[in-house]
XYZ file of C-alpha atoms in Angstrom:
607
model
C 38.540 -79.826 -37.408
C 40.126 -77.199 -39.606
C 43.307 -77.996 -37.711
C 43.224 -81.508 -39.134
C 42.854 -80.231 -42.652
C 45.896 -78.003 -42.266
C 47.801 -80.911 -40.756
C 47.108 -82.883 -43.906
C 48.626 -80.074 -45.968
C 51.743 -80.288 -43.832
C 52.077 -83.986 -44.608
C 53.321 -83.232 -48.123
C 56.559 -81.428 -47.298
C 57.166 -83.597 -44.280
C 56.639 -86.943 -45.953
C 58.628 -85.952 -49.039
C 61.389 -83.588 -47.880
C 63.017 -83.418 -51.317
C 59.763 -82.011 -52.680
C 58.974 -79.811 -49.673
C 56.589 -77.496 -51.465
C 56.208 -75.368 -48.387
C 59.879 -74.478 -48.850
C 59.240 -73.347 -52.406
C 56.494 -70.802 -51.798
C 56.684 -67.839 -54.056
C 56.564 -65.214 -51.343
C 58.979 -64.153 -48.647
C 60.829 -64.387 -45.444
C 62.309 -64.719 -41.872
C 61.160 -66.467 -38.828
C 59.003 -64.706 -36.355
C 59.949 -66.837 -33.406
C 57.128 -69.285 -32.703
C 54.852 -68.032 -29.935
C 54.693 -71.321 -28.060
C 52.030 -71.719 -25.430
C 53.315 -71.954 -21.861
C 53.955 -75.439 -20.582
C 52.228 -74.388 -17.365
C 48.770 -74.693 -18.961
C 46.549 -76.938 -16.893
C 43.560 -79.162 -17.656
C 40.488 -77.285 -16.462
C 36.847 -78.218 -16.503
C 34.830 -75.996 -18.796
C 31.526 -74.450 -17.764
C 29.650 -77.115 -19.693
C 31.322 -79.894 -17.764
C 34.007 -80.785 -20.368
C 37.802 -80.688 -20.177
C 40.251 -78.307 -21.830
C 43.335 -79.621 -23.623
C 46.644 -79.743 -21.732
C 49.817 -79.791 -23.898
C 51.486 -82.165 -21.418
C 48.678 -84.676 -20.767
C 46.104 -84.059 -23.519
C 42.417 -84.138 -22.696
C 41.825 -86.017 -19.507
C 41.115 -86.081 -15.836
C 42.145 -82.843 -14.081
C 43.507 -84.621 -11.003
C 45.986 -86.707 -12.990
C 46.917 -83.667 -15.033
C 47.651 -81.660 -11.899
C 49.970 -84.378 -10.587
C 51.973 -84.384 -13.815
C 52.006 -80.611 -13.934
C 53.793 -80.424 -10.574
C 56.734 -82.265 -12.116
C 57.174 -79.827 -14.988
C 59.388 -76.697 -14.958
C 58.535 -73.526 -16.799
C 60.719 -72.920 -19.841
C 61.228 -69.423 -21.141
C 61.434 -68.815 -24.882
C 63.265 -65.852 -26.398
C 60.308 -64.455 -28.302
C 62.148 -61.575 -29.932
C 65.772 -62.418 -30.783
C 68.242 -59.628 -31.410
C 68.190 -60.093 -35.182
C 64.451 -59.399 -35.329
C 64.697 -56.383 -33.066
C 67.505 -54.812 -35.015
C 66.542 -55.524 -38.591
C 62.875 -56.565 -38.433
C 63.694 -59.365 -40.843
C 60.701 -61.002 -42.408
C 58.237 -58.397 -41.114
C 56.184 -55.956 -43.106
C 58.244 -53.109 -41.660
C 61.579 -54.576 -42.690
C 63.980 -51.850 -43.824
C 67.036 -52.195 -45.972
C 70.322 -50.771 -44.787
C 70.726 -49.036 -41.420
C 73.839 -48.382 -39.316
C 76.303 -51.204 -38.769
C 79.299 -51.727 -36.507
C 81.780 -53.966 -38.316
C 84.517 -55.191 -35.900
C 88.215 -55.130 -36.794
C 89.505 -58.204 -38.627
C 91.853 -59.070 -35.779
C 89.126 -58.909 -33.109
C 86.013 -60.488 -34.566
C 84.846 -61.770 -31.178
C 84.807 -58.323 -29.537
C 81.681 -57.787 -27.480
C 79.510 -54.838 -28.538
C 79.088 -51.845 -26.250
C 81.275 -49.399 -24.419
C 84.677 -50.535 -23.192
C 85.367 -50.755 -19.460
C 89.173 -50.793 -19.894
C 91.282 -47.699 -19.373
C 93.951 -47.245 -22.025
C 97.303 -48.266 -20.553
C 95.980 -50.468 -17.732
C 97.627 -53.515 -19.344
C 101.036 -52.055 -18.393
C 100.504 -53.162 -14.820
C 99.088 -56.664 -15.309
C 102.522 -58.308 -14.991
C 104.392 -58.994 -11.775
C 106.973 -56.665 -10.246
C 110.405 -56.908 -11.932
C 113.286 -58.441 -9.983
C 116.299 -56.247 -9.437
C 119.240 -57.075 -11.690
C 122.991 -56.668 -11.143
C 123.597 -56.137 -14.858
C 122.567 -52.572 -15.746
C 121.672 -51.807 -19.316
C 124.247 -49.979 -21.503
C 122.264 -46.720 -21.362
C 122.366 -46.487 -17.585
C 124.336 -43.485 -16.357
C 126.722 -44.227 -13.527
C 126.147 -42.369 -10.253
C 127.518 -42.194 -6.708
C 127.370 -45.525 -4.876
C 127.631 -47.692 -8.015
C 130.257 -50.474 -7.873
C 132.882 -50.359 -10.640
C 135.847 -52.637 -11.443
C 138.913 -51.188 -13.300
C 142.173 -53.019 -14.132
C 145.282 -51.572 -15.848
C 148.299 -53.565 -17.018
C 151.345 -53.080 -19.244
C 153.760 -50.179 -18.522
C 151.930 -49.796 -15.200
C 149.678 -52.051 -13.260
C 146.738 -50.869 -11.191
C 143.447 -52.339 -10.028
C 140.420 -50.856 -8.281
C 137.152 -52.421 -7.174
C 134.923 -50.066 -5.289
C 132.089 -47.575 -5.188
C 131.872 -44.250 -6.952
C 132.357 -41.574 -4.235
C 129.829 -38.754 -3.613
C 131.843 -36.478 -5.941
C 131.402 -38.966 -8.789
C 135.063 -40.180 -8.782
C 136.764 -43.558 -8.590
C 140.335 -43.634 -7.219
C 142.806 -45.703 -9.239
C 146.257 -46.423 -7.665
C 149.269 -44.931 -9.572
C 146.859 -42.863 -11.606
C 144.612 -40.952 -9.244
C 140.858 -40.120 -9.194
C 138.932 -40.577 -12.429
C 135.537 -38.882 -12.771
C 132.992 -41.343 -14.121
C 129.685 -40.066 -12.700
C 127.203 -39.382 -15.476
C 128.988 -41.748 -17.851
C 126.877 -44.294 -19.702
C 127.526 -47.859 -18.625
C 128.352 -48.736 -22.220
C 130.920 -45.903 -22.441
C 132.772 -46.717 -19.180
C 135.579 -48.640 -20.917
C 136.276 -45.766 -23.349
C 136.206 -43.030 -20.688
C 138.573 -44.825 -18.272
C 140.948 -45.772 -21.075
C 141.159 -42.177 -22.315
C 141.948 -40.916 -18.774
C 144.705 -43.530 -18.285
C 146.300 -42.795 -21.676
C 146.617 -39.145 -20.739
C 149.337 -40.275 -18.313
C 150.651 -43.479 -19.846
C 150.555 -43.082 -23.599
C 152.071 -46.402 -24.652
C 151.861 -50.082 -23.844
C 148.928 -49.774 -21.434
C 145.795 -51.966 -21.519
C 142.618 -51.083 -19.655
C 139.558 -53.105 -18.670
C 136.621 -51.337 -16.937
C 133.116 -52.627 -16.142
C 130.150 -51.608 -13.994
C 129.592 -54.415 -11.461
C 126.191 -53.315 -10.229
C 124.172 -50.201 -9.785
C 123.543 -48.687 -6.407
C 120.422 -49.929 -4.574
C 118.010 -47.097 -3.940
C 114.685 -46.639 -2.184
C 111.982 -44.655 -3.940
C 108.634 -43.493 -2.518
C 105.653 -44.203 -4.743
C 102.442 -42.508 -3.698
C 99.322 -40.886 -5.015
C 96.683 -42.894 -6.843
C 98.473 -46.247 -6.994
C 97.305 -49.577 -5.709
C 100.109 -50.145 -3.175
C 101.713 -46.851 -2.125
C 104.902 -46.973 -0.053
C 108.694 -47.075 -0.223
C 110.041 -49.526 -2.739
C 113.593 -50.723 -3.218
C 115.265 -51.169 -6.587
C 118.335 -50.576 -8.626
C 119.408 -47.085 -9.574
C 119.340 -48.143 -13.218
C 115.579 -48.795 -13.151
C 112.975 -46.404 -14.538
C 109.870 -44.787 -13.163
C 107.792 -47.491 -14.867
C 109.607 -50.261 -12.920
C 108.821 -48.613 -9.592
C 105.200 -48.060 -10.604
C 104.875 -51.762 -11.348
C 106.271 -52.575 -7.896
C 103.581 -50.354 -6.373
C 100.819 -52.260 -8.188
C 100.519 -49.743 -10.997
C 98.259 -46.757 -11.514
C 94.772 -47.278 -10.093
C 92.700 -47.340 -13.315
C 89.571 -46.111 -11.526
C 91.188 -43.076 -9.797
C 94.754 -42.516 -10.977
C 96.151 -40.678 -13.966
C 98.317 -42.187 -16.666
C 99.222 -38.717 -17.908
C 100.041 -36.796 -14.714
C 102.985 -38.473 -12.943
C 105.561 -36.301 -11.131
C 109.026 -37.188 -9.779
C 110.089 -35.059 -6.809
C 113.537 -34.747 -5.279
C 114.154 -32.710 -2.182
C 110.658 -31.252 -2.259
C 110.719 -29.990 -5.824
C 109.678 -31.523 -9.097
C 112.527 -32.813 -11.263
C 110.487 -34.551 -13.954
C 107.046 -35.212 -15.407
C 105.951 -38.505 -16.979
C 103.098 -39.054 -19.463
C 102.688 -42.793 -19.994
C 100.812 -42.165 -23.262
C 104.176 -41.165 -24.768
C 105.546 -44.554 -23.842
C 102.417 -46.457 -24.941
C 102.172 -44.733 -28.326
C 105.783 -43.872 -29.156
C 107.896 -45.940 -26.743
C 109.600 -42.946 -25.128
C 110.165 -42.091 -21.474
C 111.907 -38.979 -20.057
C 115.671 -39.317 -19.547
C 115.475 -39.354 -15.770
C 117.783 -41.268 -13.393
C 116.165 -41.923 -10.046
C 118.064 -41.380 -6.822
C 117.625 -42.587 -3.282
C 114.580 -41.068 -1.494
C 113.028 -39.729 -4.707
C 109.220 -39.580 -4.671
C 106.940 -40.626 -7.545
C 103.476 -39.055 -7.265
C 100.596 -40.267 -9.453
C 97.990 -37.515 -9.824
C 94.236 -37.966 -9.824
C 92.544 -39.183 -12.957
C 91.646 -36.603 -15.523
C 88.588 -36.529 -17.709
C 87.792 -39.791 -19.514
C 86.334 -40.212 -23.002
C 85.122 -43.642 -24.074
C 85.100 -44.969 -27.619
C 83.484 -48.051 -29.113
C 82.159 -49.390 -32.385
C 84.248 -49.682 -35.541
C 87.602 -48.820 -34.014
C 90.834 -50.689 -33.450
C 91.453 -49.274 -29.954
C 88.310 -49.794 -27.926
C 89.330 -48.084 -24.654
C 88.643 -45.284 -22.216
C 91.103 -42.493 -23.016
C 92.253 -39.903 -20.492
C 91.954 -36.264 -21.501
C 95.074 -34.103 -20.912
C 93.085 -31.232 -19.381
C 89.384 -30.428 -19.421
C 88.649 -31.285 -23.050
C 89.947 -33.461 -25.862
C 89.542 -32.622 -29.502
C 87.826 -35.087 -31.755
C 90.956 -35.155 -33.904
C 93.032 -36.368 -30.940
C 90.480 -39.060 -30.165
C 90.599 -40.259 -33.759
C 94.399 -40.510 -33.522
C 94.142 -42.539 -30.329
C 91.226 -44.835 -31.223
C 92.174 -45.484 -34.891
C 88.695 -45.879 -36.471
C 88.335 -48.516 -39.174
C 88.120 -47.420 -42.803
C 84.471 -48.474 -42.786
C 83.570 -45.924 -40.079
C 81.675 -43.036 -41.657
C 79.807 -41.460 -38.737
C 80.041 -41.019 -34.972
C 77.483 -40.683 -32.215
C 78.499 -38.580 -29.159
C 76.684 -39.238 -25.872
C 77.431 -37.332 -22.705
C 76.280 -34.548 -20.381
C 76.291 -30.817 -20.901
C 75.111 -28.386 -18.196
C 73.649 -31.232 -16.166
C 71.489 -32.447 -19.062
C 71.864 -35.465 -21.388
C 73.665 -34.570 -24.574
C 73.761 -36.405 -27.891
C 75.093 -35.477 -31.293
C 75.395 -37.268 -34.636
C 78.337 -36.313 -36.859
C 80.431 -37.505 -39.717
C 83.984 -38.486 -38.871
C 85.202 -35.346 -40.622
C 82.973 -33.113 -38.493
C 84.065 -34.933 -35.347
C 87.633 -33.690 -35.690
C 86.690 -30.145 -34.709
C 84.419 -31.049 -31.777
C 85.508 -30.693 -28.132
C 84.898 -33.839 -26.044
C 84.384 -33.583 -22.291
C 84.598 -35.881 -19.304
C 82.456 -39.059 -19.491
C 81.606 -38.590 -23.174
C 81.217 -41.806 -25.187
C 81.824 -41.767 -28.937
C 80.483 -44.646 -31.034
C 81.881 -45.030 -34.536
C 79.474 -46.649 -37.001
C 79.077 -47.362 -40.693
C 76.008 -45.495 -41.856
C 76.361 -45.343 -45.615
C 74.707 -47.780 -48.017
C 77.033 -49.893 -50.081
C 77.152 -48.609 -53.685
C 77.271 -52.163 -55.042
C 75.674 -55.550 -54.448
C 77.210 -59.002 -54.625
C 75.268 -61.584 -56.624
C 76.022 -65.314 -56.839
C 75.433 -67.314 -59.995
C 74.577 -71.023 -59.718
C 73.507 -73.710 -62.124
C 74.342 -74.048 -65.810
C 76.726 -71.167 -66.454
C 80.028 -70.334 -68.141
C 82.310 -67.924 -66.377
C 82.525 -66.491 -62.858
C 80.099 -67.495 -60.097
C 80.164 -64.099 -58.366
C 79.333 -60.723 -59.944
C 79.457 -57.244 -58.429
C 76.827 -54.829 -59.735
C 75.454 -51.373 -59.006
C 72.663 -51.195 -56.439
C 70.036 -50.314 -59.029
C 70.920 -53.181 -61.400
C 67.982 -55.316 -62.559
C 67.991 -59.085 -63.030
C 67.504 -59.007 -66.780
C 70.280 -56.448 -67.134
C 72.703 -58.597 -65.161
C 71.830 -61.746 -67.092
C 73.216 -60.096 -70.192
C 76.677 -60.534 -68.583
C 76.225 -64.231 -67.741
C 77.427 -66.615 -70.428
C 75.591 -69.942 -70.793
C 75.563 -72.892 -73.159
C 72.138 -72.731 -74.899
C 72.210 -76.489 -75.373
C 72.441 -77.080 -71.629
C 70.937 -74.097 -69.820
C 67.165 -73.765 -69.294
C 67.070 -69.973 -69.604
C 63.254 -69.943 -69.471
C 63.243 -71.220 -65.875
C 65.670 -68.850 -64.179
C 64.788 -68.037 -60.546
C 66.207 -66.128 -57.593
C 67.118 -67.281 -54.097
C 66.830 -64.354 -51.686
C 67.631 -64.441 -47.979
C 65.004 -61.826 -47.190
C 62.316 -63.909 -48.867
C 63.476 -67.025 -47.030
C 63.004 -65.160 -43.766
C 59.498 -64.049 -44.764
C 58.619 -67.621 -45.704
C 59.866 -68.828 -42.355
C 57.791 -66.164 -40.565
C 54.633 -67.001 -42.496
C 55.102 -70.743 -41.889
C 55.596 -70.254 -38.161
C 52.564 -67.983 -37.899
C 50.469 -70.664 -39.561
C 51.831 -73.317 -37.203
C 51.133 -71.015 -34.244
C 47.517 -70.604 -35.268
C 47.145 -74.361 -35.654
C 48.764 -74.895 -32.269
C 46.390 -72.457 -30.575
C 43.384 -74.156 -32.135
C 44.771 -77.489 -31.045
C 45.614 -76.623 -27.473
C 42.749 -74.274 -26.650
C 39.954 -76.471 -27.935
C 37.411 -77.750 -25.392
C 35.328 -80.928 -25.228
C 31.969 -81.492 -23.636
C 32.742 -84.979 -22.302
C 35.683 -87.218 -21.435
C 34.999 -89.387 -24.477
C 35.314 -86.561 -26.964
C 38.387 -85.332 -25.093
C 40.110 -88.708 -25.583
C 39.298 -88.728 -29.292
C 40.662 -85.231 -29.746
C 43.697 -86.104 -27.683
C 44.752 -88.808 -30.142
C 44.185 -86.426 -33.040
C 46.027 -83.604 -31.293
C 49.091 -85.700 -30.582
C 49.442 -86.655 -34.225
C 48.991 -83.064 -35.419
C 51.410 -81.843 -32.772
C 54.070 -84.130 -34.212
C 53.521 -82.586 -37.631
C 53.791 -79.116 -36.091
C 57.178 -79.985 -34.613
C 58.404 -81.319 -37.945
C 57.033 -78.272 -39.721
C 59.113 -75.951 -37.533
C 62.265 -77.706 -38.773
C 61.595 -76.775 -42.394
C 64.205 -74.377 -43.804
C 62.686 -72.254 -46.614
C 65.086 -71.421 -49.444
C 63.556 -68.083 -50.394
C 62.840 -68.859 -54.027
C 61.468 -65.946 -56.030
C 59.782 -66.766 -59.355
C 61.020 -64.325 -61.977
C 60.067 -66.122 -65.217
C 56.549 -66.273 -66.534
C 54.936 -69.160 -68.426
C 56.474 -67.864 -71.682
C 59.984 -67.663 -70.192
C 60.078 -63.858 -70.013
C 62.281 -62.426 -67.279
C 60.932 -59.962 -64.687
C 63.516 -57.223 -64.284
C 63.441 -57.129 -60.493
C 66.066 -55.061 -58.685
C 68.828 -57.236 -57.291
C 69.722 -57.220 -53.584
C 73.015 -57.954 -51.915
C 73.470 -61.693 -51.401
C 70.966 -62.762 -54.080
C 71.642 -66.050 -55.843
C 70.601 -66.411 -59.483
C 69.941 -70.046 -60.371
C 70.004 -71.115 -64.026
C 68.613 -74.658 -64.126
C 70.112 -77.178 -66.505
C 67.791 -78.594 -69.114
C 66.182 -81.875 -68.109
C 64.387 -84.596 -70.013
C 62.457 -86.011 -67.091
C 59.474 -85.167 -64.884
C 59.595 -86.132 -61.226
C 56.346 -87.757 -60.038
C 56.004 -87.972 -56.261
C 53.552 -87.644 -53.411
C 50.608 -90.026 -53.077
C 51.713 -92.451 -55.801
C 52.751 -96.048 -55.386
C 56.281 -95.661 -56.784
C 57.625 -92.084 -56.772
C 60.020 -91.845 -59.673
C 61.379 -89.722 -62.528
C 59.550 -90.266 -65.811
C 61.022 -89.500 -69.220
C 59.026 -86.654 -70.759
C 57.286 -87.149 -74.085
C 55.293 -84.442 -75.872
C 52.115 -86.523 -76.139
C 51.936 -87.707 -72.494
C 48.990 -86.621 -70.325
C 48.940 -86.090 -66.576
C 47.258 -89.467 -66.036
C 49.966 -91.192 -68.057
C 52.674 -89.696 -65.837
C 50.787 -90.927 -62.762
C 50.447 -94.386 -64.335
C 54.220 -94.464 -64.966
C 54.675 -93.988 -61.170
C 52.398 -96.935 -60.338
C 49.156 -95.014 -60.065
C 47.676 -93.261 -57.073
C 47.987 -94.589 -53.556
C 44.936 -94.917 -51.313
C 45.049 -91.226 -50.418
C 45.766 -89.833 -53.901
C 43.320 -88.649 -56.566
C 43.365 -86.931 -59.954
C 41.618 -83.931 -58.457
C 44.324 -83.243 -55.880
C 47.507 -82.593 -57.846
C 50.156 -79.902 -57.691
C 52.646 -79.000 -60.424
C 55.858 -77.252 -59.551
C 57.614 -75.764 -62.548
C 61.397 -75.702 -62.853
C 61.209 -71.950 -62.219
C 59.510 -72.550 -58.856
C 56.018 -71.583 -60.009
C 53.262 -73.584 -58.245
C 50.166 -74.666 -60.147
C 47.316 -76.455 -58.308
C 45.064 -78.812 -60.276
C 47.051 -78.324 -63.504
C 45.053 -78.393 -66.762
C 48.162 -78.781 -68.909
C 50.713 -81.573 -68.594
C 54.142 -81.007 -67.096
C 57.190 -79.915 -69.055
C 60.729 -81.308 -68.762
C 62.224 -80.466 -65.400
C 58.818 -80.043 -63.675
C 57.655 -81.919 -60.580
C 54.198 -83.490 -60.421
C 53.060 -84.026 -56.831
C 49.940 -85.915 -55.772
C 48.710 -84.278 -52.575
C 47.211 -86.469 -49.842
C 43.481 -86.685 -49.276
C 42.683 -86.515 -45.574
C 40.231 -89.111 -44.300
C 38.964 -87.988 -40.868
C 38.057 -91.484 -39.737
C 41.746 -92.410 -39.295
C 41.998 -89.879 -36.465
C 39.312 -91.508 -34.343
C 39.655 -94.332 -31.911
C 36.638 -96.273 -30.601
C 36.800 -97.921 -27.186
C 33.230 -98.570 -26.267
C 29.768 -98.044 -27.533
C 29.468 -94.570 -26.092
C 32.724 -93.499 -27.620
C 31.549 -94.924 -30.919
C 28.485 -92.660 -30.758
C 30.696 -89.655 -30.244
C 32.985 -90.835 -33.021
C 30.046 -91.172 -35.406
C 28.845 -87.708 -34.523
C 32.263 -86.233 -35.156
C 32.541 -88.179 -38.412
C 29.197 -86.816 -39.551
C 30.387 -83.309 -38.746
C 33.565 -83.861 -40.727
C 31.650 -85.245 -43.661
C 29.670 -82.043 -43.809
C 32.739 -79.841 -43.991
């Protein structure tokens, strides 16, 4: 029956949510997730012939309970959410500070953990480019390219044909003109200068590259679709790699790409130069060239507080920490790094500052996590209520409340400086945890209780259902984390401020709120000579469940006083708590049940 008494206490904050005194407790903080009993609990007969309580069916016949139980599905509850595991909020072992991993502003939704994406893999997510007949101005003309030249004026000549193997184009009345190696954008100037060497006056020239020669290039090595691919002679190594499906990110190298011609290497390509600086080697591909993508080198992963969360390929056996910092671009908030890897066949881990990391050699399969592991030197405090000036103040970490209040301007005619209080998130979490633990204990008493007979089981079932409803409503209460910092004389306790604290300066009031078990809850104008009974009378007197011996006074500062001996002051709240009458929880159906009810009532009366 102690469960019923606690249920009556819950009736105050639930029936009067604006006065929810459970939300205003003077201690602290976060929700330990309710340890709900499994819905798979069954009604079982106890050794003394009674029935145990079932949360689905109450006390009752085990056969009917078993039939209902078959229709229920087990529901899993996340008992320990991530926030509790990481920060232990609301627990006695809660610790301030600890490492953090702030994400970049432009990627707030980034998932935590190591990246699975190789740097540069996005180059090959697009489709293969279509060959174009309009080469870019930087393309250098080669044998097989089609060129159109027209000369008019003192002499007329026209040629439309391919550049011969020697790199020349024959122009009637003028002769061969060497244009191989000329940039497409410089073709007009080169042809015009050659013509003017013979005809110095009254000659106009027009020259244009019609299209580049079509070539076939072999792409092999660690690519997704090796083979011979056709394209224009003006296209780059990157274009042919795209046609071959790109570098295989699991096996191929983005930094070891070789172009071979006639069995010998004519160029090396490092795609990191293109990705980071936009440069590619000045290499014109020819027919039957071969592009070979080498095997993947060592990889070093990076995650945490960085802009570039990728797997980076090492140019060789090792990468310096300084090079990794250049590639990953850690955020300004990153102060430390954790290296995880393998050395000599054994797990390896090292914790460094970002400065120390620059001189460390990183090997294949190392993962570097950048974190923020330095406490903030300042705290942010919000100011609410009757104030003059800013609502946000930044203070040193060791600043006390009374010290900070010296910098808050108020109007003494309006501000109730004797009732200042703090709202603290950590305390709200502790209040939530304490409230849920209390509800869990009540729930266990409620659901695990046994009855000797069916009659008592039915009586307890009706009681349990009502209390269970209050338990559900109690879990929805959101504590505000109020911390009382002013004593009865208005003196301030110089508690150390925490980041995110809210200082509330109430405005002076001339009324007292009377609520709870009164006939007309209302605000009563305060007068110096009024007694507690007079305030109750102003609210219509006590209801059937109220009494003068069951009052609670909540001061404007948040202080709770039970059975107050002194009358309330302006701004206080006077709450009449309910008196629980056990007989309202009992239901009589027949004479036998009435006997059981009387016995239970007698037991309650003796409590």
